Coordinates of C-alpha atoms and ligand atoms in Angstrom, one line a residue:
M1 CA -24.8 -5.1 11.2
M2 CA -21.3 -4.1 8.8
K3 CA -21.4 -4.6 5.4
V4 CA -17.9 -3.5 3.8
L5 CA -17.2 -3.1 0.8
V6 CA -13.3 -3.4 -0.2
T7 CA -12.1 -1.1 -3.4
G8 CA -9.1 -2.6 -4.9
G9 CA -10.3 -5.9 -3.5
S10 CA -7.8 -7.8 -6.0
G11 CA -4.6 -6.4 -5.4
L12 CA -1.7 -7.1 -3.0
V13 CA -3.0 -5.7 0.0
G14 CA -7.1 -6.4 -0.8
K15 CA -6.0 -10.6 -1.2
A16 CA -4.3 -10.1 2.2
I17 CA -7.2 -8.9 3.4
Q18 CA -9.5 -11.5 1.8
H19 CA -7.0 -13.9 3.1
V20 CA -7.2 -12.3 6.7
V21 CA -11.1 -12.3 6.8
R22 CA -11.6 -15.4 5.0
E23 CA -9.0 -17.8 6.9
E24 CA -7.3 -16.3 9.6
E25 CA -9.3 -14.3 11.9
G26 CA -13.0 -14.5 9.9
A27 CA -15.5 -12.3 9.7
R28 CA -17.3 -11.3 12.9
E29 CA -21.0 -12.3 13.4
G30 CA -22.8 -9.6 11.6
E31 CA -20.5 -8.6 9.1
E32 CA -20.8 -8.8 5.3
W33 CA -17.4 -8.2 3.3
I34 CA -17.5 -7.9 -0.4
F35 CA -14.2 -7.7 -2.4
L36 CA -13.9 -5.2 -5.5
S37 CA -12.2 -5.7 -8.7
S38 CA -11.9 -3.3 -11.5
K39 CA -14.0 -5.7 -13.5
D40 CA -16.9 -4.8 -11.3
A41 CA -16.3 -1.0 -12.0
D42 CA -14.3 1.4 -13.2
L43 CA -13.8 3.7 -10.1
T44 CA -12.4 6.9 -12.8
N45 CA -16.1 6.6 -14.3
K46 CA -18.5 8.1 -11.6
E47 CA -21.7 6.7 -12.5
D48 CA -20.0 3.4 -12.6
T49 CA -18.8 3.8 -9.1
R50 CA -22.5 5.2 -7.9
A51 CA -23.7 2.4 -9.5
V52 CA -22.1 -0.4 -7.2
F53 CA -21.9 1.7 -4.2
E54 CA -26.0 1.8 -4.9
R55 CA -26.1 -1.8 -5.8
H56 CA -24.2 -2.8 -2.1
R57 CA -24.7 0.6 0.0
P58 CA -22.3 -0.4 2.5
T59 CA -22.2 0.6 5.8
H60 CA -18.4 0.8 6.2
V61 CA -15.7 1.0 3.1
I62 CA -12.0 0.1 2.7
H63 CA -10.7 1.8 -0.1
L64 CA -7.6 0.7 -1.5
A65 CA -8.2 0.7 -5.5
A66 CA -5.5 2.9 -7.0
M67 CA -2.8 3.5 -9.8
V68 CA -0.4 2.2 -8.2
G69 CA 4.0 1.1 -9.0
G70 CA 7.5 1.4 -8.0
L71 CA 9.8 4.5 -8.1
F72 CA 10.4 3.6 -12.4
K73 CA 6.4 3.6 -13.0
N74 CA 6.3 6.4 -10.8
M75 CA 8.8 8.5 -13.1
K76 CA 7.2 8.0 -15.9
S77 CA 3.4 8.9 -15.5
N78 CA 3.6 11.4 -13.5
L79 CA 0.3 12.8 -14.9
E80 CA -1.7 9.2 -15.0
F81 CA -0.6 9.0 -11.3
W82 CA -2.5 12.4 -10.6
R83 CA -5.6 12.0 -12.6
N84 CA -6.6 8.7 -12.0
N85 CA -6.2 8.7 -8.6
V86 CA -7.6 11.9 -8.2
Y87 CA -10.8 10.3 -10.0
I88 CA -11.1 7.2 -8.2
N89 CA -10.7 8.6 -4.6
D90 CA -13.4 11.9 -5.1
N91 CA -15.8 9.2 -6.7
V92 CA -15.7 6.5 -4.3
L93 CA -15.5 9.1 -1.3
Q94 CA -18.7 11.4 -2.7
A95 CA -20.4 7.8 -3.4
A96 CA -19.7 6.4 -0.3
H97 CA -21.2 9.6 1.3
E98 CA -24.4 9.6 -1.0
A99 CA -24.6 5.9 -0.1
G100 CA -24.5 6.8 3.9
T101 CA -21.6 4.8 4.3
V102 CA -20.6 5.6 8.1
K103 CA -17.0 5.1 8.2
V104 CA -14.4 4.8 4.7
V105 CA -10.3 3.8 5.3
S106 CA -8.6 4.8 2.5
C107 CA -4.8 4.1 1.9
L108 CA -2.2 7.2 2.1
S109 CA 1.6 6.0 2.0
T110 CA 4.6 7.3 3.5
C111 CA 6.1 8.8 0.6
I112 CA 3.2 11.2 -0.1
F113 CA 5.4 12.6 2.7
P114 CA 7.6 16.0 2.4
D115 CA 11.1 15.3 0.9
K116 CA 13.2 17.9 2.9
T117 CA 12.1 17.1 6.3
T118 CA 13.2 15.9 10.2
Y119 CA 13.0 12.2 11.3
P120 CA 11.1 10.5 11.9
I121 CA 8.0 11.5 10.0
D122 CA 4.9 11.5 12.0
E123 CA 1.0 11.7 11.1
T124 CA 1.1 15.6 11.5
M125 CA 3.6 16.5 8.7
I126 CA 1.8 15.1 5.5
H127 CA 1.8 18.4 4.3
N128 CA 4.4 20.5 5.3
G129 CA 6.2 20.5 2.0
P130 CA 6.8 18.7 -1.3
P131 CA 7.1 15.3 -1.8
H132 CA 9.7 13.7 -3.8
E133 CA 10.0 15.0 -7.5
S134 CA 9.8 10.9 -8.8
N135 CA 6.3 10.8 -7.6
F136 CA 4.8 13.7 -7.4
G137 CA 1.4 13.2 -9.2
Y138 CA 0.9 9.9 -6.7
S139 CA 1.8 11.8 -3.7
Y140 CA -0.7 15.0 -3.9
A141 CA -3.8 12.6 -5.0
K142 CA -3.0 10.6 -2.3
R143 CA -2.8 14.3 0.0
M144 CA -6.0 15.2 -1.5
I145 CA -7.9 12.0 0.1
D146 CA -6.6 13.7 3.7
V147 CA -7.9 17.1 3.0
Q148 CA -11.6 15.9 1.7
N149 CA -12.0 13.7 4.7
K150 CA -11.4 16.6 7.2
A151 CA -14.0 18.1 4.7
Y152 CA -16.5 15.6 4.9
F153 CA -16.3 15.4 9.1
Q154 CA -16.5 19.7 8.7
Q155 CA -19.7 19.8 6.9
H156 CA -21.2 16.4 7.0
G157 CA -19.8 14.8 10.5
R158 CA -18.6 11.6 8.5
R159 CA -15.8 9.9 10.2
Y160 CA -14.1 9.0 7.1
T161 CA -9.9 8.6 7.6
A162 CA -6.9 6.9 6.4
V163 CA -3.8 4.8 6.9
I164 CA -0.4 5.4 6.1
P165 CA 1.5 2.3 5.5
T166 CA 5.3 2.3 4.4
N167 CA 6.5 0.1 1.4
V168 CA 4.1 -2.9 1.6
F169 CA 4.7 -6.4 0.1
G170 CA 3.8 -10.1 0.0
P171 CA 1.7 -12.7 -2.2
D172 CA 0.0 -11.2 -4.4
D173 CA 2.3 -8.6 -5.3
N174 CA 3.0 -6.9 -8.6
F175 CA 5.8 -8.9 -9.5
N176 CA 6.6 -6.8 -12.6
I177 CA 10.0 -5.8 -12.8
E178 CA 10.0 -2.4 -14.5
D179 CA 6.6 -0.9 -13.0
G180 CA 6.3 -2.6 -10.1
H181 CA 8.2 -1.7 -6.0
V182 CA 11.6 -3.2 -5.3
L183 CA 11.1 -6.8 -3.7
P184 CA 8.9 -8.1 -5.8
G185 CA 11.1 -7.2 -8.8
L186 CA 14.2 -8.2 -6.8
I187 CA 12.3 -11.7 -5.9
H188 CA 11.2 -11.8 -9.9
K189 CA 14.3 -11.0 -11.3
A190 CA 16.9 -13.2 -8.5
Y191 CA 14.6 -15.7 -9.8
L192 CA 15.1 -15.4 -13.4
T193 CA 18.8 -15.2 -13.3
Q194 CA 19.4 -17.9 -11.1
K195 CA 17.8 -19.9 -14.1
E196 CA 20.1 -18.6 -16.5
G197 CA 23.0 -18.5 -14.6
K198 CA 23.2 -14.5 -15.0
P199 CA 24.2 -11.9 -12.4
L200 CA 21.3 -10.3 -10.1
T201 CA 20.9 -6.4 -10.9
V202 CA 19.9 -4.4 -8.4
W203 CA 19.0 -0.9 -9.5
G204 CA 20.7 2.0 -7.4
S205 CA 23.3 2.4 -5.3
G206 CA 21.8 0.1 -2.8
T207 CA 21.7 2.7 0.0
P208 CA 18.5 4.2 0.4
R209 CA 16.7 2.8 3.3
R210 CA 13.1 1.2 3.6
Q211 CA 10.9 -0.1 6.2
F212 CA 8.5 -2.8 4.6
I213 CA 5.5 -4.4 5.8
Y214 CA 4.6 -7.7 5.1
S215 CA 0.7 -7.7 3.4
L216 CA -0.7 -10.0 5.6
D217 CA 0.3 -7.7 9.1
L218 CA -1.0 -4.8 7.5
A219 CA -4.3 -6.6 6.7
H220 CA -4.7 -7.3 10.7
L221 CA -3.8 -3.7 11.3
F222 CA -6.9 -2.8 8.7
L223 CA -9.3 -4.7 10.2
W224 CA -8.4 -3.1 13.6
V225 CA -8.6 0.2 12.1
L226 CA -12.3 -0.7 10.6
R227 CA -13.3 -1.8 13.8
E228 CA -12.1 0.5 16.3
Y229 CA -10.2 3.4 15.5
S230 CA -12.3 6.2 15.1
E231 CA -10.1 9.5 14.9
V232 CA -10.4 11.0 11.5
D233 CA -6.8 12.1 11.6
P234 CA -4.8 9.6 9.6
I235 CA -2.2 6.9 11.6
I236 CA 1.2 5.5 10.2
L237 CA 1.2 1.6 10.2
S238 CA 4.9 1.1 10.1
V239 CA 7.4 -1.2 12.2
G240 CA 9.7 0.8 14.2
E241 CA 12.8 3.0 12.7
E242 CA 15.1 0.2 14.1
D243 CA 13.7 -1.8 11.1
E244 CA 14.2 0.0 8.5
V245 CA 16.9 -1.6 6.2
S246 CA 19.2 -0.4 3.1
I247 CA 17.8 -1.8 -0.5
K248 CA 21.0 -3.6 -0.2
E249 CA 20.2 -5.5 2.7
A250 CA 16.9 -6.1 1.3
A251 CA 18.4 -8.0 -1.8
E252 CA 20.9 -9.8 0.3
V253 CA 17.6 -11.2 2.3
V254 CA 16.4 -12.1 -1.0
V255 CA 19.4 -13.5 -2.3
E256 CA 18.9 -15.4 1.0
C257 CA 15.5 -16.8 0.8
L258 CA 15.5 -17.9 -3.0
A259 CA 19.4 -19.4 -2.1
F260 CA 20.3 -17.3 -5.2
K261 CA 24.3 -18.4 -6.2
G262 CA 25.0 -15.7 -8.6
E263 CA 26.8 -12.5 -8.4
V264 CA 24.8 -9.3 -7.2
V265 CA 25.5 -6.3 -9.3
Y266 CA 24.1 -2.7 -8.7
D267 CA 23.3 -0.4 -11.7
T268 CA 24.1 3.3 -10.4
S269 CA 22.8 4.4 -13.9
K270 CA 19.5 3.8 -12.7
S271 CA 17.8 6.3 -9.4
D272 CA 17.6 5.9 -6.1
G273 CA 14.3 7.8 -5.9
Q274 CA 14.0 9.1 -2.0
L275 CA 16.6 8.6 0.2
K276 CA 15.0 8.1 3.3
K277 CA 11.1 8.2 4.7
T278 CA 11.8 6.8 8.1
A279 CA 8.1 7.3 10.0
S280 CA 7.3 7.5 13.2
N281 CA 4.5 4.2 14.3
A282 CA 4.4 6.2 17.9
K283 CA 0.5 6.8 17.6
L284 CA 0.6 3.5 16.3
R285 CA 2.1 1.6 19.1
K286 CA 0.1 3.8 21.7
Y287 CA -3.0 2.4 20.6
R288 CA -1.4 -1.6 20.1
P289 CA 1.4 -2.0 22.1
D290 CA 1.5 -5.7 21.6
F291 CA 0.7 -5.7 17.9
K292 CA 3.4 -8.5 16.3
F293 CA 5.0 -7.5 13.1
T294 CA 6.1 -10.5 11.0
P295 CA 10.2 -11.0 11.2
F296 CA 11.5 -9.2 7.8
K297 CA 13.0 -12.3 7.0
Q298 CA 10.6 -14.8 7.6
A299 CA 7.8 -12.5 5.4
V300 CA 10.3 -12.0 2.7
K301 CA 10.8 -16.0 2.6
E302 CA 7.0 -16.7 2.4
T303 CA 6.9 -14.2 -0.7
C304 CA 9.7 -15.9 -2.6
D305 CA 8.3 -19.3 -1.9
W306 CA 4.4 -18.2 -3.0
F307 CA 6.3 -16.7 -6.1
V308 CA 7.7 -20.2 -7.0
A309 CA 4.4 -21.8 -6.5
N310 CA 2.8 -19.5 -8.1
Y311 CA 4.6 -18.7 -11.0
D312 CA 2.5 -19.3 -14.3
T313 CA -0.3 -17.4 -12.6
A314 CA 1.6 -14.7 -10.4
R315 CA 0.8 -10.9 -11.7
K316 CA 4.2 -10.3 -13.9
Ligands
NAP401 P1 -2.1 -3.2 -6.8 O1 -2.1 -4.7 -5.9 O2 -1.9 -2.2 -7.5 O3 -3.8 -3.3 -6.5 C1 -4.4 -2.3 -7.0 C2 -6.4 -2.5 -7.2 O4 -6.7 -1.2 -7.6 C3 -6.4 -3.5 -7.5 O5 -7.3 -4.5 -7.2 C4 -7.3 -3.0 -9.0 O6 -8.3 -3.7 -9.4 C5 -7.3 -1.5 -8.3 N1 -7.8 -0.6 -9.5 C6 -6.7 -0.1 -10.2 N2 -7.3 1.1 -10.7 C7 -8.9 1.1 -10.7 C8 -9.7 1.4 -10.9 N3 -9.8 2.4 -12.2 N4 -11.3 1.1 -11.2 C9 -11.4 -0.1 -10.1 N5 -10.5 -0.7 -9.5 C10 -9.0 -0.4 -9.9 O7 -1.7 -1.8 -5.3 P2 -1.7 -2.2 -3.8 O8 -0.4 -2.3 -3.5 O9 -2.4 -3.3 -3.3 O10 -2.1 -1.0 -3.3 C11 -3.5 -0.9 -2.4 C12 -3.4 0.7 -1.5 O11 -2.3 0.8 -0.7 C13 -3.5 1.1 -2.9 O12 -4.3 2.4 -2.1 C14 -1.7 2.1 -2.8 O13 -1.8 3.1 -2.9 C15 -1.5 1.8 -1.3 N6 -0.1 1.7 -0.7 C16 0.7 0.8 -1.4 C17 2.1 0.1 -1.0 C18 3.2 -0.7 -1.8 O14 3.6 -0.6 -1.6 N7 2.2 -1.6 -2.3 C19 2.1 1.1 -0.2 C20 1.8 1.8 0.5 C21 0.3 2.0 -0.1 P3 -7.4 -4.9 -10.7 O15 -6.5 -5.6 -10.4 O16 -9.1 -5.9 -10.7 O17 -7.7 -4.2 -11.9
GDP402 P1 9.9 3.7 -3.4 O1 9.8 3.1 -2.0 O2 8.6 4.2 -3.7 O3 10.8 4.4 -3.9 O4 9.5 2.6 -4.8 P2 10.5 1.2 -4.8 O5 9.2 -0.2 -4.5 O6 10.0 1.5 -6.4 O7 12.3 1.3 -4.4 C1 12.6 1.7 -5.4 C2 14.2 1.3 -4.2 O8 14.6 0.3 -4.6 C3 15.0 2.7 -5.2 O9 16.1 2.9 -4.1 C4 15.9 1.7 -6.0 O10 16.8 2.6 -6.9 C5 15.9 0.7 -5.9 N1 15.3 -0.7 -6.8 C6 16.5 -1.7 -7.1 N2 15.9 -2.4 -7.6 C7 14.8 -2.2 -7.6 C8 13.7 -2.7 -9.1 O11 14.2 -4.3 -9.5 N3 12.8 -2.5 -8.7 C9 12.6 -1.4 -8.1 N4 11.2 -0.9 -8.0 N5 13.2 -0.4 -7.7 C10 14.6 -0.9 -7.4

C-alpha cells in the first residue's frame, strides 16, 4: 500500500505527473495519489503543513511545491526565493518525518550548481562553489534540501532523496512573459506578436545554452525514482549533453512550431544569465539505459498546440 502525496500538484511538473498517473501508466494496484495545490495548504506555514500531513498521513511524498520563476523574476527577488523555499522545504520534510512518511522525493534544479565549474556537471558537485549570482536565493535554498536529506538519513534512517531536473517545459507551464521561463515566455510572445504583426524579441544574445526536458518525460522519470530508486544521494534527470541547445536554436524551434512569420530580434540590453550549466546524465543512463526522451521539436510543438488551444485558461 502506497499513499502518495504530491506537493505542488497543480504546477507544471505536478500536472504532468497527474496526467501520467491518471491517463498513461495509471496508478498501480495499491497506490493512492493525492495532488495538493496552495489552496489546500500554504506550505510556508508550519501549522498548515503539519495539518495537511496529519490529515493524509502519506507513506510517500513527491515534493514539488516551491516559489519558481525564470531568470528575470529570480534577479528581482532573491530574498523571497530564499525565505519562501527554505520555509516550504523545512516544513514539508519535517512534517513528512513526523507523519511517518518513508520516502520523499524532492526537486532540485541544475541551476543551483556552482557557476565556476568544470563540465559536465554531475551529482557530486552541488556544494562545490557559489551558484550563479542571478539566482543565489533559490539555489542556496534548494541546496539545503540535500543537506537536510543527508541529516534525516543519518539520524533517523529516512530515505529522503531528490532529483535534479534541467530546464522543464510543457503544457500547464507558467506562460507569464515577465516572470516565467524562456520557452513559455517565447511561445507567449510569439503568439501575441504574430497577431500584431510585430517582431519577436528574444532577450539577451541567444548564445546561452540549455538542456530542456519535457514535463511529461520528467513525470515518467519521477515515477521511476519514487518506485525504484533507493539512494539518498540525488540524481540528475536530463537529456544528454549532445541535446543541449542555444537560446537562439530554441527560439527558432518555437518560430517553426507556431509558424511565426515575422522578424526575430535580440535585445542584448537584457541579461543572458548563466552561459551554460551542462549536466551529465551518466548516472541516469546507468539505471535507465533505454529511457527514450521525446524529441525536442515534437515536445515544443505539443506545448505550442496546448497553449493555443488553452489560451483563455492558461497561466499567463
Ligand atoms: P510551478 O508550475 O510554478 O508550480 C509550483 C507549485 O508549487 C504549484 O503547484 C504551486 O501551487 C505550489 N506552491 C507554490 N508556493 C506554495 C505554497 N506557499 N504552498 C503550497 N504550494 C505552493 O513550478 P514547476 O515548474 O512545476 O516546479 C516544480 C518543481 O520543479 C519545483 O520544486 C521547481 O523548483 C522544480 N524545477 C522546475 C524547473 C523548471 O524549469 N520549471 C526546473 C528544475 C526544477 P498553486 O499553483 O496552487 O499556487
Ligand atoms: P534559466 O535557465 O534559469 O536562466 O532561466 P530561463 O528559463 O529564464 O532562461 C533564461 C535564458 O533565456 C537567458 O539566457 C535569457 O536571456 C534567455 N531568454 C530569451 N528570451 C527570454 C524570455 O522571453 N524569457 C526568459 N525568461 N528568458 C529569455
